[in-house]
Short mmCIF file of C-alpha atoms in Angstrom, two decimals:
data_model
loop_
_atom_site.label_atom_id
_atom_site.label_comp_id
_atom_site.label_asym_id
_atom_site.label_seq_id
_atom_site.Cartn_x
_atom_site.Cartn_y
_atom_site.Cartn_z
CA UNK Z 1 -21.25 -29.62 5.86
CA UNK Z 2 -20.25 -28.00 9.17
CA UNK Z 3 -17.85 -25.58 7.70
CA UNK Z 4 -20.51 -23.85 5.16
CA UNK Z 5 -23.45 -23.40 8.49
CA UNK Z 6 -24.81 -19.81 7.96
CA UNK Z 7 -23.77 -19.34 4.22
CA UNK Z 8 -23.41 -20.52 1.32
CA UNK Z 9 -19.91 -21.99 -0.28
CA UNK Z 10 -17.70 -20.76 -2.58
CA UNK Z 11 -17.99 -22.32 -6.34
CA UNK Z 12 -15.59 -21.61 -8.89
CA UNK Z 13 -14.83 -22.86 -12.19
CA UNK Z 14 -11.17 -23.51 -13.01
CA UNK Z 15 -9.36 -22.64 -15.78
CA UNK Z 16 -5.78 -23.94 -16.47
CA UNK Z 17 -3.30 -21.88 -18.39
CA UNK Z 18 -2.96 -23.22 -22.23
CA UNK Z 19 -0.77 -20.18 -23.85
CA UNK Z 20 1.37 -17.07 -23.41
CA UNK Z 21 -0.28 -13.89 -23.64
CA UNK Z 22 0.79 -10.06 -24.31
CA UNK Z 23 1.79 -8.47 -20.90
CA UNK Z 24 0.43 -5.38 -20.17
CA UNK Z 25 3.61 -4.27 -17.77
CA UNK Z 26 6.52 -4.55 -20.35
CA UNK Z 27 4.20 -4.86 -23.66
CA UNK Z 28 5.74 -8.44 -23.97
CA UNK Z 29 3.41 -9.80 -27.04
CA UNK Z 30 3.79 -13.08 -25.94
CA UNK Z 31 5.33 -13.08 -21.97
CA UNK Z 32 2.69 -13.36 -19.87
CA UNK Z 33 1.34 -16.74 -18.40
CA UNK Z 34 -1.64 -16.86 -15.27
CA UNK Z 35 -4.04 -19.67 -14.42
CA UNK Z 36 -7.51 -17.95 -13.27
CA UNK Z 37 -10.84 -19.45 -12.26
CA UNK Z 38 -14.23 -17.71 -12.40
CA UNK Z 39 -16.03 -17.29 -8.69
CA UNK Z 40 -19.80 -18.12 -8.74
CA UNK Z 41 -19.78 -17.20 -5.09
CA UNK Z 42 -16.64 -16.30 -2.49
CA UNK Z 43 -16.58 -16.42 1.16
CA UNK Z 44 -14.17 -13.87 2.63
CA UNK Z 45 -12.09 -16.80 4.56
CA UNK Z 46 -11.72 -18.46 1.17
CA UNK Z 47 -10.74 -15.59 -0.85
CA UNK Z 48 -8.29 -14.31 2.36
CA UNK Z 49 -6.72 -17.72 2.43
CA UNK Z 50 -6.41 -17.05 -1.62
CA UNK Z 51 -4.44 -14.24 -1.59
CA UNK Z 52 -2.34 -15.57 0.77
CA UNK Z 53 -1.03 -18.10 -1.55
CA UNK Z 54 -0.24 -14.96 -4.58
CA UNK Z 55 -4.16 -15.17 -5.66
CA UNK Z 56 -6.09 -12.00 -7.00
CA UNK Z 57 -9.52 -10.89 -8.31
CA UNK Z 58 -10.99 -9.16 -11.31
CA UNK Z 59 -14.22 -8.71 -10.35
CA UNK Z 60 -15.66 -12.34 -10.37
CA UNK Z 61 -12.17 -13.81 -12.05
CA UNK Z 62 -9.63 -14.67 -9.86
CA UNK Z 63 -6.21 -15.40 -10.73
CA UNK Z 64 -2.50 -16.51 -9.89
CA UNK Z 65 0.44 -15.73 -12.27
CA UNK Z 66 2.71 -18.48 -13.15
CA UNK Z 67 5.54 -17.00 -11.18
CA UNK Z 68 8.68 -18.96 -12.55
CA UNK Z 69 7.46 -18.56 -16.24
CA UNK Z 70 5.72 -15.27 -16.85
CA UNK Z 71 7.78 -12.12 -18.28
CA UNK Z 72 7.09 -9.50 -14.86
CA UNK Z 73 6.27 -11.81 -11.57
CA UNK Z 74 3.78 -10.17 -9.49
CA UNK Z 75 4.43 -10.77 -6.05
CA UNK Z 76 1.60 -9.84 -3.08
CA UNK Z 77 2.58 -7.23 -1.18
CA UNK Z 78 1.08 -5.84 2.14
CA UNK Z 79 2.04 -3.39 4.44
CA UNK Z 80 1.61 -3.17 7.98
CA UNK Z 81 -0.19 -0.71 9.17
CA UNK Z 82 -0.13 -0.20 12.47
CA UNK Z 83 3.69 0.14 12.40
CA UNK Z 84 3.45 2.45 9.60
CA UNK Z 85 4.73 6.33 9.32
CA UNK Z 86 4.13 8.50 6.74
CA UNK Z 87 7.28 9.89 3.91
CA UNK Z 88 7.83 13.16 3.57
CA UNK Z 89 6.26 12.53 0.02
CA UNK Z 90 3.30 11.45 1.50
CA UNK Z 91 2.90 14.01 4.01
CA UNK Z 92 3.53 16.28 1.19
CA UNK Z 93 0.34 15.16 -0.66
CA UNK Z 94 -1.65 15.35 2.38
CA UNK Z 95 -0.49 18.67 2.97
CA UNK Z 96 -1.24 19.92 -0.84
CA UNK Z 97 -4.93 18.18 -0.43
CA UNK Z 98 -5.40 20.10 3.11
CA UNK Z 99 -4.01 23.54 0.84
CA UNK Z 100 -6.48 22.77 -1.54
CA UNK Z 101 -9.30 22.60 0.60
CA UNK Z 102 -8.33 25.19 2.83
CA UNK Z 103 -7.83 27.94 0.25
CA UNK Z 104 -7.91 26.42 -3.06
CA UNK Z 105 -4.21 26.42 -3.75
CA UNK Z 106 -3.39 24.83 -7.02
CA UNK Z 107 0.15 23.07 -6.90
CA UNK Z 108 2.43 25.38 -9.58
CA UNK Z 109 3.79 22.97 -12.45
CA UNK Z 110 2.95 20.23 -14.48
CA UNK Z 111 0.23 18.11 -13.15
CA UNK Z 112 1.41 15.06 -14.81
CA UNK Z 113 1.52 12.36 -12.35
CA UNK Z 114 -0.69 9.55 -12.13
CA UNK Z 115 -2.31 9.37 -15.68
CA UNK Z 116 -5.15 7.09 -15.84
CA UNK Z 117 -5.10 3.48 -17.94
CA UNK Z 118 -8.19 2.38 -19.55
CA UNK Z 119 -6.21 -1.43 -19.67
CA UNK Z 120 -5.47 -1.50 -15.63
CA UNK Z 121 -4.52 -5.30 -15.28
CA UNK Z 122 -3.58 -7.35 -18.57
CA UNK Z 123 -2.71 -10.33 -16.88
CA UNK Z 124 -6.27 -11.10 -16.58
CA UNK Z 125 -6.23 -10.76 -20.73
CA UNK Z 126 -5.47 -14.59 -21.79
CA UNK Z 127 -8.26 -16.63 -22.04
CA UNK Z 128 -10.87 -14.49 -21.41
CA UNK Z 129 -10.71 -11.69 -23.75
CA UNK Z 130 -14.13 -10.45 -21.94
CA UNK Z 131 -12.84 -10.14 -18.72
CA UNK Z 132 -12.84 -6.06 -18.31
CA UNK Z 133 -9.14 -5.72 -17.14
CA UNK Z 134 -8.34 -3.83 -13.51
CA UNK Z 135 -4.97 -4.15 -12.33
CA UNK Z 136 -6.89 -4.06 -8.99
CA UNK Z 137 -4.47 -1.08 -7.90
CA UNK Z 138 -4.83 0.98 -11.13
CA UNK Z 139 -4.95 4.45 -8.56
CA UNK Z 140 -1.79 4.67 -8.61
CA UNK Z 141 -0.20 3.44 -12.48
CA UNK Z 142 2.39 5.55 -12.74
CA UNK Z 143 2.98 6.61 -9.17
CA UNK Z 144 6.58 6.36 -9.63
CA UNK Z 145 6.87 9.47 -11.76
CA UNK Z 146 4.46 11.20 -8.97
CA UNK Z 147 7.16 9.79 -5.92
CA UNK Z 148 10.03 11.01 -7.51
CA UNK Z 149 8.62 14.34 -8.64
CA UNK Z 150 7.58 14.95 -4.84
CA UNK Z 151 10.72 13.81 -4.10
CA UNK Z 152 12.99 15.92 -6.06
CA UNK Z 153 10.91 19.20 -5.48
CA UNK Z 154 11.35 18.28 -1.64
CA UNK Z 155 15.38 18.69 -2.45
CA UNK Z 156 14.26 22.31 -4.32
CA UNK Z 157 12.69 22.98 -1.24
CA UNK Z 158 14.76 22.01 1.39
CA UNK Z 159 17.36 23.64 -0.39
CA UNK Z 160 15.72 26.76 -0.30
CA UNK Z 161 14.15 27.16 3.16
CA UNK Z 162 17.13 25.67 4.88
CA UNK Z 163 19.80 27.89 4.30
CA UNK Z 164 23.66 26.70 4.35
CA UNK Z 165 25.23 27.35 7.21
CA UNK Z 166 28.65 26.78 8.97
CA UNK Z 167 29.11 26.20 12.75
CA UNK Z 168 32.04 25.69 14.00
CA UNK Z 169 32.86 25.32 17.87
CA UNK Z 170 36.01 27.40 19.66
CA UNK Z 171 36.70 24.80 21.60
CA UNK Z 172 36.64 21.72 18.96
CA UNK Z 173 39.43 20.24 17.21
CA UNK Z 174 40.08 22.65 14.32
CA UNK Z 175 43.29 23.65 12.14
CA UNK Z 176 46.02 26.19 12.35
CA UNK Z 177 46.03 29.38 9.91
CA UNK Z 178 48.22 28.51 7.28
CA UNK Z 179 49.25 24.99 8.37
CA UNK Z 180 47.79 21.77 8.75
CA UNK Z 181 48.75 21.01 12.33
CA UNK Z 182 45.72 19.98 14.37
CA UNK Z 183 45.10 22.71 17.74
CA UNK Z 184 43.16 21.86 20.28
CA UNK Z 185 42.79 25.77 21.60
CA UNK Z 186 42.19 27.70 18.27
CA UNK Z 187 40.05 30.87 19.17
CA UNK Z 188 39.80 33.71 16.51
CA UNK Z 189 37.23 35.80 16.28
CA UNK Z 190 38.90 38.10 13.30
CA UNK Z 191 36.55 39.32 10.50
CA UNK Z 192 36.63 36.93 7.54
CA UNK Z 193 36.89 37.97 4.07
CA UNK Z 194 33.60 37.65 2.03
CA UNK Z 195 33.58 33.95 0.85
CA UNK Z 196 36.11 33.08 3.31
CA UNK Z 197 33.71 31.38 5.99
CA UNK Z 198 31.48 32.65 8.57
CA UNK Z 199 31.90 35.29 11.14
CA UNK Z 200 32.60 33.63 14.52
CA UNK Z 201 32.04 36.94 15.96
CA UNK Z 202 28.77 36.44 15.30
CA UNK Z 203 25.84 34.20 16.20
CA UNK Z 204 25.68 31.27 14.71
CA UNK Z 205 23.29 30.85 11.72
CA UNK Z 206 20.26 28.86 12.74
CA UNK Z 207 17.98 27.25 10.60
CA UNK Z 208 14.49 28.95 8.91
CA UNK Z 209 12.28 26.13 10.28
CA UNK Z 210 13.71 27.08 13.54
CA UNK Z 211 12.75 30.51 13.05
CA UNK Z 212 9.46 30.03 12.48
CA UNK Z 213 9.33 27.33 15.03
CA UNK Z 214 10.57 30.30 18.03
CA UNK Z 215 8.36 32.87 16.36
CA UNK Z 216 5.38 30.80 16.79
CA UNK Z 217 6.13 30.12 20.53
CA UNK Z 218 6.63 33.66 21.22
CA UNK Z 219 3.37 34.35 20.11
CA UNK Z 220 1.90 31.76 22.16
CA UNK Z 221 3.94 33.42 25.05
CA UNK Z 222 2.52 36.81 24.75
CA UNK Z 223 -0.95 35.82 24.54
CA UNK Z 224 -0.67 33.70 27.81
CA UNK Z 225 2.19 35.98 29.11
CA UNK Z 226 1.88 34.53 33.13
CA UNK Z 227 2.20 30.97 31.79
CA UNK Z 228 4.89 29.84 29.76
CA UNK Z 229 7.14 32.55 29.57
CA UNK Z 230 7.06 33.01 33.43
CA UNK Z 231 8.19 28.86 33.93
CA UNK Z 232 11.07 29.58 32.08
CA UNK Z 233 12.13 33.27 33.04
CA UNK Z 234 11.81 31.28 36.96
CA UNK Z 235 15.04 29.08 35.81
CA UNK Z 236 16.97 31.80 34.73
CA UNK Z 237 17.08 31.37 31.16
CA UNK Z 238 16.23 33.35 27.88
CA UNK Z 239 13.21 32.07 26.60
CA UNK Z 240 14.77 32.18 23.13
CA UNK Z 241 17.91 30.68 23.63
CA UNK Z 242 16.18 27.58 25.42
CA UNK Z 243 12.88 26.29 23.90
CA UNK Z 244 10.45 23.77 25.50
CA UNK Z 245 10.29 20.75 24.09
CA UNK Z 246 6.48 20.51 23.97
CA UNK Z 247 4.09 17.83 23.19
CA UNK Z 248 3.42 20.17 19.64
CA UNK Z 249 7.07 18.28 19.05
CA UNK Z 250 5.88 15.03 18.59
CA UNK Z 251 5.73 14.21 14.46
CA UNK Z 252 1.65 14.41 13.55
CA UNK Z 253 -0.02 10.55 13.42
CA UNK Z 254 -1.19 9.75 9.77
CA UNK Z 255 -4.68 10.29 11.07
CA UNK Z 256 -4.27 13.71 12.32
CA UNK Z 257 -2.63 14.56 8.97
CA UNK Z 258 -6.09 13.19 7.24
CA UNK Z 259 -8.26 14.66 9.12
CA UNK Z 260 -6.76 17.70 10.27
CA UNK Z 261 -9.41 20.96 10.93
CA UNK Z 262 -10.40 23.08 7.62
CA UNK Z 263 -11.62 26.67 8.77
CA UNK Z 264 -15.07 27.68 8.54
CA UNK Z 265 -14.72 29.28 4.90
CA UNK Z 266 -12.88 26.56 3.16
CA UNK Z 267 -12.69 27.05 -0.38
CA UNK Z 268 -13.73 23.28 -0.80
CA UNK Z 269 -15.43 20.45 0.99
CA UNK Z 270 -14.41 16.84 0.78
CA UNK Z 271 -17.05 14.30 1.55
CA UNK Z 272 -16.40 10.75 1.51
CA UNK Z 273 -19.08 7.55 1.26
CA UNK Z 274 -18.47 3.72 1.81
CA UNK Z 275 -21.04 1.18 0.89
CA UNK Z 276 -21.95 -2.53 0.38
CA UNK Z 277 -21.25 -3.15 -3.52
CA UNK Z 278 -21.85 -6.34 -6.20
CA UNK Z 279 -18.90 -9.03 -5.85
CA UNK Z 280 -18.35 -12.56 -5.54
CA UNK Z 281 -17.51 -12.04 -1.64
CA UNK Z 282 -20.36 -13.01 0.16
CA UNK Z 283 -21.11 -10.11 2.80
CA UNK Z 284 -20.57 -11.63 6.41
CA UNK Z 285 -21.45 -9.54 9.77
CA UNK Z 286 -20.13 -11.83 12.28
CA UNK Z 287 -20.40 -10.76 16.01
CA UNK Z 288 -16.27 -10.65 16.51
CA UNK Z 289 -16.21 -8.50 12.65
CA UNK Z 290 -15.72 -4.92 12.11
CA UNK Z 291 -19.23 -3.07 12.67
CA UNK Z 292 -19.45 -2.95 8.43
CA UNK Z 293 -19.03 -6.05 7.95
CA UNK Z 294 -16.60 -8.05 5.55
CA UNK Z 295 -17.15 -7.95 2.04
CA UNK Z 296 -16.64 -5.83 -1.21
CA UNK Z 297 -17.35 -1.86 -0.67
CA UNK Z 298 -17.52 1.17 -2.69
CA UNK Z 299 -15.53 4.04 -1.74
CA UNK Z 300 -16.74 7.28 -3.07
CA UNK Z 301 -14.59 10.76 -2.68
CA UNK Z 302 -17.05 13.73 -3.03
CA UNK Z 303 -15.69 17.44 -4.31
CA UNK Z 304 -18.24 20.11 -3.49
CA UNK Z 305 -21.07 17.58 -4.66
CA UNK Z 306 -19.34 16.27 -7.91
CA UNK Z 307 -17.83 12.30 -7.58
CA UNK Z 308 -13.95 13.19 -8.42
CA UNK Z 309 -12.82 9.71 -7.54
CA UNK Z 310 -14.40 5.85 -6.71
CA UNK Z 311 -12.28 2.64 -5.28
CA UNK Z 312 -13.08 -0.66 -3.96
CA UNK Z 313 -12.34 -2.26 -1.03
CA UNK Z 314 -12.43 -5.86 0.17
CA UNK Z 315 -12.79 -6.03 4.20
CA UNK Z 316 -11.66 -9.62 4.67
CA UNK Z 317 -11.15 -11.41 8.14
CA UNK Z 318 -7.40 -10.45 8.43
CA UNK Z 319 -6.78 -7.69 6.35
CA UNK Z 320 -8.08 -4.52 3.85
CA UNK Z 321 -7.74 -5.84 -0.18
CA UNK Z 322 -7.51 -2.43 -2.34
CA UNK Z 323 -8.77 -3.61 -5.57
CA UNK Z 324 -9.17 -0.47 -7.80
CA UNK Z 325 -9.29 3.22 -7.79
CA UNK Z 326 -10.81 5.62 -10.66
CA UNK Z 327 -10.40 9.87 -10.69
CA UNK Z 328 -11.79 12.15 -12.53
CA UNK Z 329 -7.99 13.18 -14.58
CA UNK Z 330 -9.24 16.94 -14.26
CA UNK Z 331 -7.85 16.77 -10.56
CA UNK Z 332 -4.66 14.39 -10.66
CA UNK Z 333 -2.77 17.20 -9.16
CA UNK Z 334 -4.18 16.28 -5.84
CA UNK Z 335 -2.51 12.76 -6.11
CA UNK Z 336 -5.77 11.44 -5.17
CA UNK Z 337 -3.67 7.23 -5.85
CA UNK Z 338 -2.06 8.26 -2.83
CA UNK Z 339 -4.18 10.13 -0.63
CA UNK Z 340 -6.55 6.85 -1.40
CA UNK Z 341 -4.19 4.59 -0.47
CA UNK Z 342 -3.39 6.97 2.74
CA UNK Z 343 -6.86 6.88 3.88
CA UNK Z 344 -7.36 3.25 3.83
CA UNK Z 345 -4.50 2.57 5.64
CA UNK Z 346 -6.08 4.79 8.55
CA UNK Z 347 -8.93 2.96 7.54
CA UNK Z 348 -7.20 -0.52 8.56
CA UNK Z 349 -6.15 0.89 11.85
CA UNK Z 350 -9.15 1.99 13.15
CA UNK Z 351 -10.88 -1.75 11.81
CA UNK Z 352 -7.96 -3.24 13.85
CA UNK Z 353 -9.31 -1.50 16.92
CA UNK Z 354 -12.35 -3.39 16.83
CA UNK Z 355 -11.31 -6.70 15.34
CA UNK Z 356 -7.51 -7.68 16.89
CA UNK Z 357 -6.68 -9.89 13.61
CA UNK Z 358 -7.89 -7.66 11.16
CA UNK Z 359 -4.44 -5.78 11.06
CA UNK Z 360 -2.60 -5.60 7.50
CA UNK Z 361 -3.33 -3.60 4.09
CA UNK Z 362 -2.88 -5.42 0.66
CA UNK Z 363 -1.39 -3.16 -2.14
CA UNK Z 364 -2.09 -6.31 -5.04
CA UNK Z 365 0.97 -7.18 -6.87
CA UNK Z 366 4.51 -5.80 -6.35
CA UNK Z 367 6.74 -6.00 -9.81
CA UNK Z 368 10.29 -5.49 -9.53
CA UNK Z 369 10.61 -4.37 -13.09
CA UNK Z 370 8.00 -2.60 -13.41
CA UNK Z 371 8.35 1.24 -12.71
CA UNK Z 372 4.89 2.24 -12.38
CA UNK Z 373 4.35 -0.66 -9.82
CA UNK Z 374 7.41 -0.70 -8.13
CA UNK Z 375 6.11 2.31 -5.95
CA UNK Z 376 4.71 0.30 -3.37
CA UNK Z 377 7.62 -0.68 -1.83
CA UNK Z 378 7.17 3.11 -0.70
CA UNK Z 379 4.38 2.06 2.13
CA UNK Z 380 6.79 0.90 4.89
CA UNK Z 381 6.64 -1.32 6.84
CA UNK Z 382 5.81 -4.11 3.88
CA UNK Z 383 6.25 -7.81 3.13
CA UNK Z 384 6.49 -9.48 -0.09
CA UNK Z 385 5.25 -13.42 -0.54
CA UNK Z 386 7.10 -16.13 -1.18
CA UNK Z 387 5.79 -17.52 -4.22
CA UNK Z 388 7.06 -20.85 -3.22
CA UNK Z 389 6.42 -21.53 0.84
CA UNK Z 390 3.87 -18.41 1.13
CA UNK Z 391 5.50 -17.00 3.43
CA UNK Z 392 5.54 -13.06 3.89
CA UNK Z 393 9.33 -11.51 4.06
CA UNK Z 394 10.46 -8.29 4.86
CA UNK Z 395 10.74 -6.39 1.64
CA UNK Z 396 14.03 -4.81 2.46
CA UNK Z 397 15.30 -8.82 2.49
CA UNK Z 398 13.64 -9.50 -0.78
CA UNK Z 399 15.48 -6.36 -2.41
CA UNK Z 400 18.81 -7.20 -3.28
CA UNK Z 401 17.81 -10.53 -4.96
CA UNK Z 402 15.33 -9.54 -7.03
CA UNK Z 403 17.87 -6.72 -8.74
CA UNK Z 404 19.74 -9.60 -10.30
CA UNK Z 405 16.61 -12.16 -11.07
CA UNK Z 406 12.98 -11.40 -11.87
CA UNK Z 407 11.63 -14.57 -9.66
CA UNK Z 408 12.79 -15.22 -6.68
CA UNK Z 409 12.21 -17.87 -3.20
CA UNK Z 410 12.32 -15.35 -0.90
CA UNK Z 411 12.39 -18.11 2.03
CA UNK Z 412 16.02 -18.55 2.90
CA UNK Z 413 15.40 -21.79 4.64
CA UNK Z 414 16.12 -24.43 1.58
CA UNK Z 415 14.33 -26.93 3.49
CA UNK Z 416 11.06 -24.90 3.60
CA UNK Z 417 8.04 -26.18 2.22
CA UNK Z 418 4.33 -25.05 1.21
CA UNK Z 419 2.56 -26.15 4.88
CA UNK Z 420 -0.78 -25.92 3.10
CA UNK Z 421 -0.07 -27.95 0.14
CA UNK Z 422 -2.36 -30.22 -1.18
CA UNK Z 423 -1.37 -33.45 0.49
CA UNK Z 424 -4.84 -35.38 -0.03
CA UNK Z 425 -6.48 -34.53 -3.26
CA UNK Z 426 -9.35 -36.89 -3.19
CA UNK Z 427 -10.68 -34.77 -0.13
CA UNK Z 428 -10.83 -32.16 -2.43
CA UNK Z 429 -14.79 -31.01 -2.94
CA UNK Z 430 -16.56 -31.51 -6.31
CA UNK Z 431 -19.81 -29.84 -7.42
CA UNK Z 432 -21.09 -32.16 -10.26
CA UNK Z 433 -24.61 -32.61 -11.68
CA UNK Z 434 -26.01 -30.53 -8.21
CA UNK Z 435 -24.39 -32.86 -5.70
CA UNK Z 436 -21.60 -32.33 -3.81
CA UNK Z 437 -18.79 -35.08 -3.66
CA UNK Z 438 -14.79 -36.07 -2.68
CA UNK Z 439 -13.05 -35.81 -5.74
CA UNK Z 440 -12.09 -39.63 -4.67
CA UNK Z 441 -15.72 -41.03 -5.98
CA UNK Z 442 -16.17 -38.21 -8.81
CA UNK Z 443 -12.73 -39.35 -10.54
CA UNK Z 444 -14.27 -42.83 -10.17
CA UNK Z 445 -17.23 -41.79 -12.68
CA UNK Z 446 -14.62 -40.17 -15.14
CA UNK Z 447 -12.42 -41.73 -18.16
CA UNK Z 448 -10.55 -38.48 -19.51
CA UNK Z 449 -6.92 -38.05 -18.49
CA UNK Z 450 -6.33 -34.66 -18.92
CA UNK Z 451 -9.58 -34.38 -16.21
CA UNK Z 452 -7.41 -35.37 -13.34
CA UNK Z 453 -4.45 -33.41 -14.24
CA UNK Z 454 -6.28 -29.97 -14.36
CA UNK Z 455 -7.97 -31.23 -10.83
CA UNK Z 456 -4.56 -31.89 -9.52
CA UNK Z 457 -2.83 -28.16 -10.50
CA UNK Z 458 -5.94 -26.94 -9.08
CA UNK Z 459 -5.56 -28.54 -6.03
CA UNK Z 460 -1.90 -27.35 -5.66
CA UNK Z 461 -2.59 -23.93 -6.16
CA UNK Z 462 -5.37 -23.28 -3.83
CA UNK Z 463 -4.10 -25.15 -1.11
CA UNK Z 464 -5.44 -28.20 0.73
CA UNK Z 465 -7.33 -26.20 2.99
CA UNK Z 466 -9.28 -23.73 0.16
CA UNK Z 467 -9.77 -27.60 -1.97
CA UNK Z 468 -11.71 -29.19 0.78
CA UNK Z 469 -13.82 -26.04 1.45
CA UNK Z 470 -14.57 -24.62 -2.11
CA UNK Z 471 -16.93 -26.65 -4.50
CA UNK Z 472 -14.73 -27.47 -7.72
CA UNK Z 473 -17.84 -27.45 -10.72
CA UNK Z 474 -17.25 -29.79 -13.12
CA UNK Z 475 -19.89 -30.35 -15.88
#
């Protein structure tokens, strides 16, 4: 057929869901429900299309929760990453991996976060006890605990570099010694009593950051004294009192925060390898594609010649698939789930400048009640999927429903339907006995009931498009 010119198809073997199984989210021993086939071969259009429609692989199984009856829906998230900025938490574990490089700073405290699980995705557990089990985002299990650490020393922090101040203007509205008349003239400039407020006959506090941010300039002044010192001595005005607003303003881009300079006698070097790797995905280079290529990669983060952490990639025609990431625990104070996650975002963007389309990250599964996977909602701009129309919505829309129900149609339009459902199952494609066929004649050559049903639930889940392009085997 036309469609499969220069490759070879995708084949899978279906496998309808028969039971309930123990979730490995909220321990449930018997909550979990997912209907999974096993992939002989992928293309990267057919597994793309997949995930679009709330799909997911384990290595060579791939698999779709039963949304509406399972104990923690999984909903696909991706975030966009071309609109994306970097949190202050995530700036902060750049900034601790660029400390630990630079001059092997160690952060101070527990080193806690991110603890590794040998069990990464049990919803691939059910039938097929053998299936090795990745939650095909395990870098980052507990990442939650890791957020909200970073985010609570930021408050210690902030606290303690920005000291409290109180400014108050002569000329602004204040109130009258003693009474609580409003004056629109109020100007005292009398000595206040320790704890009383600040003097006015003083300068106003101004901020540490602010400090350092003048000191810096000043240097910069005196080493290039007939430059910018002399523009602004020309106008008149104390170069302290008015600072430039310079380009050096402008908040850093995630990539300059990645790949910032180390100084020639760096305590450590970080080296970093991506290569071709065993998968289902069949490896395309197509002349419009990324210069790598789609397909399934190895990512490989070096530490002064020792492997401290590996992840996999799938480079698919519209977007970057994260499917695992393992670290060595010994360094889980560098946060390496994050600064993973970090780097193939940057990794997206600079695909996107090569191939147009290619222009979103996948995170896997987003689960609402699930603390140590509810931290993706962190990577903003995101979208969650509608696990009825499969349709991506804003996650800041899908919020506030999911807080009172575990599934939810995140399509407000009631009238909203699947566009790719399947509408014609006997176009669907059948591998049986080495020939290909329309499911149309193969049902003709079959007598068991329960055949037909398990064709048809496979057909609605993949999608009329995926049905007519995949080969169904059937012995």
């Amino acid at each position: 057929m036309a469609f499969w010119a220069g490759g070879s198809p995708s084949i899978v073997d279906y496998f309808p869901s028969e039971d309930f199984y123990r979730c490995g989210y909220c321990k449930n021993e018997s909550g979990s429900r997912s209907n999974g086939m096993w992939a002989h071969s992928m293309t990267v259009q057919d597994y793309q299309d997949l995930i679009d429609r709330g799909w997911r692989r384990s290595g060579k199984y791939v698999y779709k929760p039963v949304m509406n009856q399972t104990c923690c829906p999984q909903y696909t998230i991706r975030c966009q990453p071309l609109q994306f900025q970097p949190s202050k938490s995530h700036k902060k574990v750049l900034k601790k991996m660029l400390k630990f490089l630079a001059k092997g700073e160690v952060p101070k405290g527990s080193c806690e976060d991110e603890p590794m699980d040998s069990t990464m995705d049990d919803a691939v557990a059910g039938d097929f006890a053998l299936i090795n089990k990745l939650d095909i985002q395990c870098d980052l299990k507990t990442l939650s605990d890791d957020v909200k650490e970073s985010l609570e020393s930021e408050g210690k922090n902030s606290k303690k570099e920005e000291p409290h101040e109180l400014l108050q203007s002569q000329d602004s509205v204040g109130e009258k010694l003693g009474s609580g008349e409003p004056s629109h003239s109020v100007k005292v400039h009398t000595v206040p009593k320790p704890g009383k407020g600040a003097d006015l006959s003083k300068p106003p506090c101004r901020k540490a950051k602010e400090i350092r941010k003048e000191r810096k300039r000043l240097k910069l002044m005196q080493q290039n004294p007939a430059g910018e010192l002399e523009g602004f001595q020309a106008q008149g005005h104390p170069p302290s009192l008015f600072p430039p607003k310079a380009k050096s303003n402008q908040p850093k881009s995630l990539e300059d925060l990645i790949f910032e300079s180390l100084p020639e006698n760096a305590s450590h070097k970080l080296e970093f390898t991506r290569f071709l790797c065993s998968s289902p995905l069949e490896a395309e280079t197509p002349p419009n594609g990324p210069d790598c290529g789609y397909g399934s990669f190895h990512q490989q983060y070096w530490l002064d010649g020792k492997i401290i952490a590996v992840g996999v990639i799938d480079i698919l025609p519209n977007c970057v698939s994260s499917v695992y990431l393992y670290y060595d625990p010994d360094y889980s104070f560098l946060s390496l789930g994050v600064y993973s996650a970090l780097r193939e975002i940057a990794f997206t963007r600079q695909l996107h400048e090569k191939t147009s389309q290619l222009s979103y990250y996948y995170m896997g599964f987003y689960i609402h009640s699930c603390p140590k996977m509810k931290y993706k909602g962190q990577y903003r701009p995101s979208d969650l999927l509608c696990p009825e129309t499969y349709v991506w919505v804003p996650i800041e829309q899908c919020l506030p429903s999911l807080e009172n129900s575990k599934y939810c149609r995140f399509n407000q339009d009631p009238e909203a339907v699947d566009e790719d459902r399947s509408t014609e199952p006997d176009r669907l494609q059948v591998f049986h006995k080495r020939a290909i066929m329309p499911y149309g004649v193969y049902k003709k050559q079959q007598k068991d009931p329960s055949e037909e049903a398990a064709v048809l639930q496979y057909a609605s889940l993949v999608g009329q498009k995926c049905s007519e392009r995949m080969l169904l085997f059937r012995n």
